[in-house]
Amino acid sequence: MLHNIRVRVNGEWVEACVPSHRRLLDFLREDLDLIGAKEGCGGGECGACTVLVNGEPINSCLVLAVEADGAEVLTVEGLGDAKDLDPVQEAFVQNSALQCGYCIPGMVMSAKALLIRNPNPTRDEVVEAISGNLCRCTGYARIVDAIMQAAQAADAAGPAPAGRAAGHAPAAEVSRAGGE
Amino acid sequence: MLLPFDYVRARSREEAVDLALRAGADGKFLAGGTDLLVRMHDRQLRPQMVIDLKGVSGLQGVSCCDGEGLVIGAATPLNRLIRDEAVRSKYGLLAEAAHTVGSLQIRNRASLGGNISNASPAADTAPALLLYEAEIVTWGASGRREIPVGEFFKGPGATALAEGEFVSQIRLPVLKERSYGVYLKLGRTSAVDLAIASVAALALEGGEVRIALGAVAPTPIRVKEAEAILRSRKDEGAIREAAAAARRRAAPISDIRASKEYRLEMTEVLAARAIEQALAGLAAGGR
Ligand SMILES: Cc1cc2nc3c(=O)[nH]c(=O)nc-3n(C[C@H](O)[C@H](O)[C@H](O)COP(=O)(O)OP(=O)(O)OC[C@H]3O[C@@H](n4cnc5c(N)ncnc54)[C@H](O)[C@@H]3O)c2cc1C
Ligand code: FES
Ligand code: FES
């Protein structure tokens, strides 16, 4: 079954005809040649495929392209390029927060989503925000450093919408519920 | 890559039921897709027809209240629940439990209806729904039904849903008293893992303490035996007895996450902790 979809990708409306079983990840990589988002596990575990849909980070391996009809999608290509890096990307470079780079587009998009929602995160909030992104080589310390630095660059998040992410205390091994 | 199938975004409850009945065993409902698409990717499931419920009216969002309790659309993503003020202030146990599911990316898609329809014994929102005595509102060939959540789970992967029937809403009855809930989830890692064992405890101002277990029986279960012990006494000895009663009700299996023995042991430990913390939280003010 084929579907005509219209998706706003990195600020530009794209019209396409996709089969039902096309994942958003494949639509971006194969049809639009946006190969920043990677397929690590294909099952929601690694976060290498993270992109923002309507401003929220999601695993693009678990979303159908047809489900993104009408949505706004932001990929790492929409942040900046080699000549004009986004402050998040710049901070990753400055902190040497990458080795092979496979996980980095996903990490950067999770970081970007956090800073849009919460321009002044604590270190714990950063750890929480990237807990759905696995990196097998860099180690997370430098990545967290980079995101903290990006937060300090005042314009990192662009125009930040009002309201902070609520309820994102870092999960502990035995996480406890509770409140005031 | 996924194998080919047909996708339809249902526009009404009737259309969703109709499509599902026509597809029969070849059809699958889709909400957030964080479980369904994983199984399709792994070739455990090969539906020919995927029926998206997200556009069906009444399936999105949280509505409150007027002494009516809370109504949650089945397709509402967990992050919307977690950020909802009415949920946080009055049904905090559900918000906290939902927050332990997967990762931020998963919670932006994963729905409450999908979490219970999976009927995983480890579904993290199930113990909280048991303790709030939720009603599961469904739509099917014979119209609307309300199923008490305690009768919804039938076994691993099995629910009370009939063919073509889907969950449209989850209703949480009014909680007049102040309460304080605690959800303790033991996983192998601190994020993105299913529970080895989990315990929810809800202490109510009137003196009742409710207890439910996840991942240690064929379905999530409420443990009335443990609750009865705490009705009149809440001292250390009573808490120990209640935790032992929870362990006796547990009937876990051994799997890659943990052995049966470890699960039993941890059920008792977590139950005692959860009860203690719930009582302390209530004493400190509750919600
Ligand atoms: C990496 C990862 C980590 C996870 N971690 C956790 C965790 O910690 N705790 C946990 O509990 N779960 C976890 N899950 C499982 C899953 O994310 C949750 O159960 C989620 O809530 C499922 O909701 P969904 O909307 O994505 O369901 P879907 O995938 O859309 O559907 C799941 C099943 O329910 C059916 N269904 C969906 N909605 C309805 C409805 N309204 N009526 C009838 N049937 C319906 C579908 O046909 C399908 O069989 C994890 C999954 C992944 C991939
Ligand atoms: S490829 Fe999507 S989460 Fe791993
Ligand atoms: S830099 Fe290699 S996986 Fe993260």
XYZ file of C-alpha atoms and ligand atoms in Angstrom:
528
model
C 0.000 0.000 0.000
C 1.350 3.443 -0.947
C 0.765 6.717 0.849
C 1.320 10.299 -0.217
C 2.932 12.148 2.645
C 4.085 15.691 3.299
C 6.757 16.108 5.927
C 8.643 19.230 6.910
C 12.243 18.047 7.086
C 14.831 20.506 8.386
C 12.553 23.400 7.566
C 11.557 22.351 4.050
C 8.357 20.627 3.058
C 8.979 17.351 1.286
C 6.305 15.454 -0.612
C 6.758 11.768 -1.216
C 5.004 8.539 -1.921
C 5.986 5.823 0.548
C 4.939 2.232 1.131
C 3.330 1.438 4.502
C 6.360 -0.453 5.754
C 8.881 2.349 5.109
C 10.323 3.416 8.462
C 11.020 7.089 9.073
C 14.703 6.125 9.436
C 14.812 4.581 5.941
C 12.789 7.433 4.480
C 15.378 9.919 5.762
C 18.426 7.861 4.820
C 17.389 6.202 1.559
C 14.842 8.574 0.049
C 16.187 11.920 1.248
C 19.861 10.948 1.509
C 20.044 12.326 5.046
C 22.412 9.742 6.437
C 23.136 11.373 9.789
C 20.658 9.230 11.684
C 22.082 5.712 11.926
C 20.628 2.286 12.442
C 22.306 0.587 15.377
C 19.830 -1.915 16.751
C 16.614 -1.252 14.848
C 14.725 -1.902 18.076
C 14.626 1.216 20.221
C 17.600 0.305 22.386
C 20.543 2.350 21.112
C 19.284 5.798 20.089
C 21.589 6.069 17.043
C 18.490 6.806 14.955
C 17.268 9.661 17.183
C 15.684 12.603 15.366
C 13.243 15.231 16.594
C 9.608 14.979 15.550
C 7.659 18.099 16.455
C 10.525 19.024 18.764
C 10.616 15.762 20.715
C 13.346 13.121 20.385
C 12.129 9.767 19.069
C 13.697 6.596 17.706
C 13.165 6.878 13.945
C 13.548 3.094 13.617
C 10.250 2.732 15.504
C 8.201 5.241 13.535
C 6.685 4.640 10.111
C 7.276 7.313 7.476
C 3.518 7.487 6.942
C 3.059 8.264 10.645
C 5.207 11.371 10.159
C 2.770 12.807 7.607
C 2.269 16.481 8.467
C 5.005 16.481 11.088
C 8.093 18.595 11.518
C 11.288 16.516 11.509
C 14.698 17.809 12.525
C 17.811 15.745 11.785
C 21.443 16.493 12.518
C 21.784 17.867 8.971
C 19.288 20.568 9.955
C 21.484 21.836 12.784
C 24.511 23.081 10.964
C 27.262 22.172 8.528
C 31.049 22.097 8.634
C 31.233 25.836 8.024
C 28.556 26.814 10.468
C 28.208 24.377 13.330
C 25.410 24.447 15.845
C 26.717 25.282 19.346
C 25.955 21.690 20.392
C 28.081 20.327 17.549
C 30.798 22.878 18.280
C 30.892 21.790 21.927
C 31.249 18.119 20.926
C 34.256 19.034 18.759
C 35.871 21.173 21.446
C 35.472 18.478 24.094
C 36.654 15.652 21.813
C 33.352 14.049 22.700
C 33.473 11.513 19.907
C 35.516 8.669 18.542
C 34.002 6.584 15.748
C 31.075 8.994 15.603
C 28.370 6.418 14.958
C 26.272 7.399 17.970
C 26.960 11.120 17.682
C 24.110 12.337 15.446
C 21.687 10.700 17.879
C 23.518 12.092 20.906
C 23.544 15.570 19.402
C 19.812 15.429 18.665
C 19.008 14.236 22.191
C 21.169 17.063 23.533
C 19.474 19.573 21.257
C 16.024 18.428 22.399
C 17.074 18.806 26.017
C 18.418 22.316 25.521
C 15.307 23.421 23.643
C 13.190 22.258 26.578
C 15.574 23.157 29.336
C 18.341 25.649 28.445
C 20.040 25.290 31.842
C 20.132 21.602 32.673
C 21.942 20.078 35.609
C 24.489 17.349 34.955
C 21.953 14.771 36.130
C 19.384 16.111 33.695
C 21.924 15.757 30.885
C 22.634 12.147 31.888
C 18.910 11.448 31.944
C 18.408 13.071 28.535
C 20.995 10.824 26.867
C 20.123 7.646 28.764
C 18.439 6.329 25.619
C 21.630 6.814 23.573
C 24.394 4.237 23.722
C 28.012 5.008 22.898
C 30.409 2.102 22.756
C 33.643 4.057 22.431
C 33.866 7.597 23.769
C 32.644 7.094 27.307
C 29.911 9.363 28.448
C 31.904 11.837 30.561
C 33.108 13.924 27.627
C 29.719 13.828 25.981
C 28.119 15.161 29.158
C 30.856 17.806 29.415
C 30.116 18.879 25.857
C 26.401 19.221 26.465
C 26.999 21.207 29.665
C 29.284 23.531 27.709
C 26.759 23.911 24.910
C 24.175 24.913 27.487
C 26.469 27.666 28.652
C 26.809 29.076 25.152
C 23.881 31.425 25.494
C 22.389 30.958 22.062
C 22.670 27.175 22.101
C 19.002 26.443 22.237
C 17.808 29.204 19.981
C 14.483 30.679 21.041
C 13.557 28.448 23.964
C 9.882 27.724 24.480
C 8.447 28.391 27.911
C 8.327 25.638 30.470
C 10.860 23.101 31.545
C 10.732 19.380 31.148
C 8.961 18.079 34.182
C 9.515 14.866 36.002
C 12.855 13.866 34.652
C 14.737 12.959 37.720
C 17.595 10.625 36.874
C 16.490 7.037 37.040
C 18.305 5.103 39.714
C 18.908 1.364 39.733
C 15.958 1.026 42.036
C 13.971 4.052 41.046
C 11.574 5.292 43.620
C 8.361 7.105 43.242
C 7.477 9.852 45.564
C 6.866 13.520 45.779
C 6.434 16.266 48.198
C 13.699 -3.001 7.258
C 10.173 -4.204 7.826
C 8.288 -6.734 5.737
C 5.447 -5.242 3.666
C 2.001 -4.710 5.202
C -0.929 -2.349 4.756
C -1.308 0.640 7.068
C -4.579 2.413 7.759
C -5.082 5.334 10.084
C -8.533 4.707 11.527
C -10.705 7.820 11.728
C -13.329 6.499 14.096
C -13.846 3.797 16.686
C -16.241 1.999 14.365
C -13.738 2.012 11.500
C -10.993 0.674 13.773
C -13.145 -2.211 14.979
C -14.371 -2.931 11.473
C -10.875 -3.048 10.001
C -9.650 -5.259 12.834
C -12.517 -7.711 12.488
C -11.974 -7.955 8.762
C -8.226 -8.513 9.135
C -8.713 -11.083 11.914
C -5.472 -12.687 13.031
C -3.586 -10.781 10.297
C -4.429 -7.419 11.856
C -2.668 -5.481 14.606
C -3.526 -2.223 16.309
C -0.768 0.396 16.420
C -0.332 3.121 19.014
C 3.261 4.193 19.750
C 4.762 1.214 17.959
C 7.535 0.763 20.532
C 6.530 -2.816 21.060
C 4.762 -3.738 17.835
C 7.406 -2.418 15.436
C 10.192 -4.091 17.423
C 8.425 -7.447 17.107
C 7.800 -6.864 13.415
C 11.433 -5.910 12.896
C 12.493 -9.118 14.663
C 9.997 -11.089 12.518
C 8.185 -12.369 15.605
C 5.008 -10.825 14.188
C 4.030 -10.479 10.538
C 0.700 -8.632 10.427
C -0.754 -7.924 6.987
C -2.768 -4.988 8.276
C -1.658 -2.362 10.801
C -4.464 -0.200 12.158
C -3.261 3.081 13.633
C -5.420 4.171 16.571
C -3.760 7.550 17.189
C -6.298 9.528 15.178
C -9.393 7.991 16.756
C -11.328 10.524 18.810
C -11.055 10.206 22.571
C -7.770 8.310 22.421
C -5.473 11.282 23.036
C -4.896 13.330 26.145
C -5.876 13.501 29.778
C -9.139 14.985 30.943
C -9.994 15.854 34.451
C -12.003 16.085 36.751
C -15.144 17.535 38.425
C -15.183 14.797 41.006
C -15.165 12.286 38.176
C -11.602 11.138 38.474
C -9.305 11.134 35.496
C -9.834 9.879 31.946
C -6.708 9.054 29.937
C -6.875 8.410 26.198
C -5.320 5.024 25.478
C -2.959 6.381 22.815
C -1.607 9.178 25.024
C 2.210 8.979 25.067
C 3.698 8.351 28.499
C 5.636 11.625 28.479
C 2.384 13.551 28.194
C 1.081 11.727 31.235
C 4.267 12.309 33.169
C 4.083 16.051 32.451
C 0.368 16.361 33.155
C -0.341 18.387 36.269
C -3.500 16.481 37.263
C -1.688 13.155 36.983
C 1.327 14.402 38.908
C -0.619 15.997 41.707
C -3.259 13.342 42.360
C -2.022 10.140 40.734
C 1.700 10.598 41.234
C 2.338 6.869 41.453
C 1.264 6.478 37.825
C 3.523 9.326 36.693
C 6.477 7.831 38.535
C 5.858 4.350 37.193
C 5.490 5.653 33.633
C 8.769 7.478 34.061
C 10.629 4.185 34.533
C 9.615 2.933 31.054
C 12.430 2.734 28.502
C 14.134 5.971 27.541
C 12.974 9.515 26.821
C 12.663 8.608 23.122
C 10.576 5.546 23.948
C 8.308 7.497 26.330
C 7.651 10.115 23.659
C 5.943 7.374 21.624
C 4.937 4.594 24.047
C 1.293 4.862 25.069
C -0.499 3.845 28.246
C -2.944 1.702 26.262
C -0.085 -0.063 24.491
C 1.684 -0.707 27.773
C -1.277 -2.633 29.172
C -2.443 -4.209 25.895
C 0.953 -5.869 25.563
C 0.051 -7.633 28.825
C 3.676 -8.086 29.743
C 3.929 -9.229 33.386
C 6.564 -6.487 33.664
C 4.444 -3.637 32.223
C 5.533 -0.800 34.463
C 2.265 1.107 34.562
C 0.189 -1.945 35.531
C 0.862 -2.053 39.306
C -0.097 1.626 39.619
C -3.295 1.075 37.619
C -4.159 -1.884 39.882
C -3.732 0.257 42.979
C -5.783 3.158 41.625
C -8.451 0.571 40.682
C -8.571 1.775 37.087
C -11.365 0.871 34.701
C -10.290 -0.088 31.200
C -12.759 1.329 28.678
C -12.860 -0.693 25.464
C -14.584 -0.582 22.074
C -15.463 -3.646 20.086
C -18.066 -5.346 17.935
C -20.615 -5.133 20.740
C -19.860 -1.519 21.602
C -18.386 -0.092 24.759
C -17.302 -2.092 27.786
C -15.640 -1.225 31.065
C -13.312 -3.830 32.482
C -11.822 -3.490 35.984
C -8.061 -3.532 35.493
C -7.827 -6.525 37.855
C -9.768 -8.576 35.290
C -7.987 -7.202 32.233
C -4.750 -9.196 32.411
C -5.186 -12.908 31.685
C -1.599 -14.122 31.360
C 1.659 -13.233 29.612
C 0.552 -11.481 26.407
C -3.126 -12.263 27.030
C -5.883 -9.785 27.906
C -9.661 -9.731 28.258
C -9.924 -7.985 24.863
C -12.123 -9.788 22.340
C -11.297 -10.047 18.646
C -11.383 -6.600 17.047
C -11.715 -4.895 20.423
C -9.344 -2.172 21.561
C -8.691 -0.050 24.647
C -10.035 3.462 24.153
C -9.536 4.981 27.596
C -8.221 4.298 31.053
C -10.384 5.759 33.825
C -8.963 6.429 37.259
C -11.669 6.799 39.933
C -11.607 9.793 42.266
C -9.253 9.518 45.190
C -10.832 11.662 47.873
C -8.230 10.982 50.529
C -4.666 12.137 50.518
C -2.311 9.373 49.452
C 1.306 8.638 48.776
C 2.559 6.104 46.278
C 5.946 4.491 45.765
C 7.105 2.407 42.788
C 10.307 0.437 43.160
C 11.620 -1.162 39.985
C 14.647 -3.374 39.976
C 16.325 -3.654 36.582
C 19.720 -4.876 35.409
C 20.574 -1.342 34.379
C 19.262 1.990 35.553
C 17.508 2.797 32.266
C 16.099 1.099 29.175
C 15.500 -2.282 30.793
C 12.437 -4.229 31.834
C 11.863 -4.982 35.503
C 13.324 -8.062 37.181
C 10.822 -7.407 39.918
C 8.780 -4.370 40.857
C 6.563 -3.357 43.747
C 4.056 -0.532 44.042
C 2.664 0.596 47.386
C -0.022 3.223 47.912
C -0.713 4.484 51.420
C -4.083 6.182 51.908
C -5.007 8.661 54.616
C -7.840 6.444 55.879
C -5.350 3.798 56.933
C -5.428 1.497 53.923
C -2.171 0.423 52.271
C -2.437 -1.120 48.784
C 0.288 -3.313 47.310
C 0.880 -4.664 43.800
C 3.693 -6.623 42.166
C 5.117 -6.643 38.646
C 7.289 -9.153 36.757
C 6.954 -11.897 39.376
C 3.767 -13.686 38.238
C 2.009 -14.448 34.915
C 0.253 -11.072 35.257
C 0.808 -7.988 37.389
C -0.974 -8.739 40.683
C -2.454 -6.969 43.656
C -1.723 -8.619 47.026
C -4.762 -8.255 49.261
C -3.286 -10.683 51.802
C -0.457 -8.250 52.441
C -2.874 -5.327 52.527
C -5.017 -7.039 55.183
C -2.040 -7.362 57.521
C -1.456 -3.608 57.339
C -5.064 -2.601 57.928
C -4.763 -2.363 61.701
C -1.012 -2.444 62.327
C 1.750 -0.535 60.590
C 4.711 -1.297 62.848
C 7.932 -2.869 61.671
C 6.698 -6.383 62.391
C 3.539 -5.836 60.344
C 5.572 -4.476 57.430
C 7.781 -7.580 57.560
C 4.747 -9.861 57.635
C 3.155 -8.006 54.721
C 6.370 -8.283 52.694
C 6.489 -12.014 53.416
C 2.868 -12.299 52.258
C 3.817 -10.543 49.016
C 6.605 -13.057 48.501
C 4.179 -15.956 49.046
C 1.851 -14.577 46.354
C 4.684 -14.180 43.846
C 5.137 -17.012 41.350
C 8.042 -15.885 39.209
C 9.936 -17.662 36.462
C 13.657 -17.790 35.751
C 14.731 -16.049 32.553
C 17.700 -14.144 31.143
C 17.032 -11.250 33.500
C 17.073 -13.182 36.782
C 16.406 -16.482 38.498
C 13.153 -17.359 40.171
C 14.864 -17.453 43.579
C 16.366 -13.993 43.173
C 12.998 -12.590 42.119
C 11.300 -14.071 45.193
C 13.982 -12.704 47.486
C 13.809 -9.241 45.920
C 10.009 -9.163 45.987
C 10.148 -9.349 49.768
C 12.933 -6.782 50.070
C 11.302 -4.324 47.671
C 7.861 -4.783 49.241
C 9.136 -3.906 52.714
C 10.949 -0.852 51.332
C 7.996 0.315 49.273
C 5.568 0.033 52.202
C 7.932 1.870 54.536
C 8.499 4.659 52.029
C 4.812 5.008 51.216
C 3.900 5.307 54.897
C 6.692 7.809 55.474
C 5.603 9.835 52.438
C 2.030 9.955 53.662
C 3.134 10.958 57.151
C 5.170 13.773 55.598
C 2.121 15.214 53.883
C 1.198 12.949 50.978
C -0.458 14.378 47.900
C 14.014 -0.138 24.225
C 12.692 -0.448 24.854
C 12.553 -0.343 26.232
C 11.336 -0.633 26.857
N 11.261 -0.512 28.202
C 10.090 -0.769 28.827
C 10.000 -0.637 30.248
O 10.960 -0.278 30.930
N 8.801 -0.921 30.841
C 7.711 -1.314 30.113
O 6.657 -1.538 30.709
N 7.773 -1.439 28.765
C 8.935 -1.189 28.110
N 9.019 -1.322 26.741
C 7.854 -1.837 25.998
C 6.943 -0.768 25.358
O 7.678 0.386 25.038
C 5.806 -0.343 26.274
O 5.056 -1.461 26.674
C 4.868 0.678 25.603
O 4.052 1.278 26.589
C 4.004 0.089 24.519
O 3.148 1.105 24.042
P 3.018 1.471 22.487
O 2.007 2.545 22.380
O 4.339 1.762 21.891
O 2.454 0.087 21.939
P 2.436 -0.509 20.469
O 3.767 -1.027 20.112
O 1.786 0.434 19.532
O 1.448 -1.727 20.746
C 1.779 -2.755 21.644
C 0.754 -3.885 21.539
O -0.500 -3.480 22.047
C -1.471 -3.408 21.016
N -2.169 -2.145 21.249
C -1.634 -0.894 21.288
N -2.569 0.007 21.653
C -3.711 -0.691 21.840
C -5.028 -0.314 22.249
N -5.340 0.958 22.527
N -5.976 -1.285 22.343
C -5.663 -2.585 22.071
N -4.431 -2.991 21.695
C -3.471 -2.057 21.580
C -0.726 -3.521 19.713
O -1.482 -4.204 18.732
C 0.495 -4.313 20.115
O 0.202 -5.676 20.130
C 10.230 -1.030 26.085
C 10.361 -1.118 24.684
C 11.566 -0.825 24.073
C 11.689 -0.925 22.594
S 18.438 1.981 15.615
Fe 16.766 2.969 16.520
S 17.183 2.790 18.606
Fe 18.776 1.616 17.734
S 31.663 7.511 19.302
Fe 31.628 5.443 18.667
S 29.699 4.792 19.390
Fe 29.871 6.701 20.278
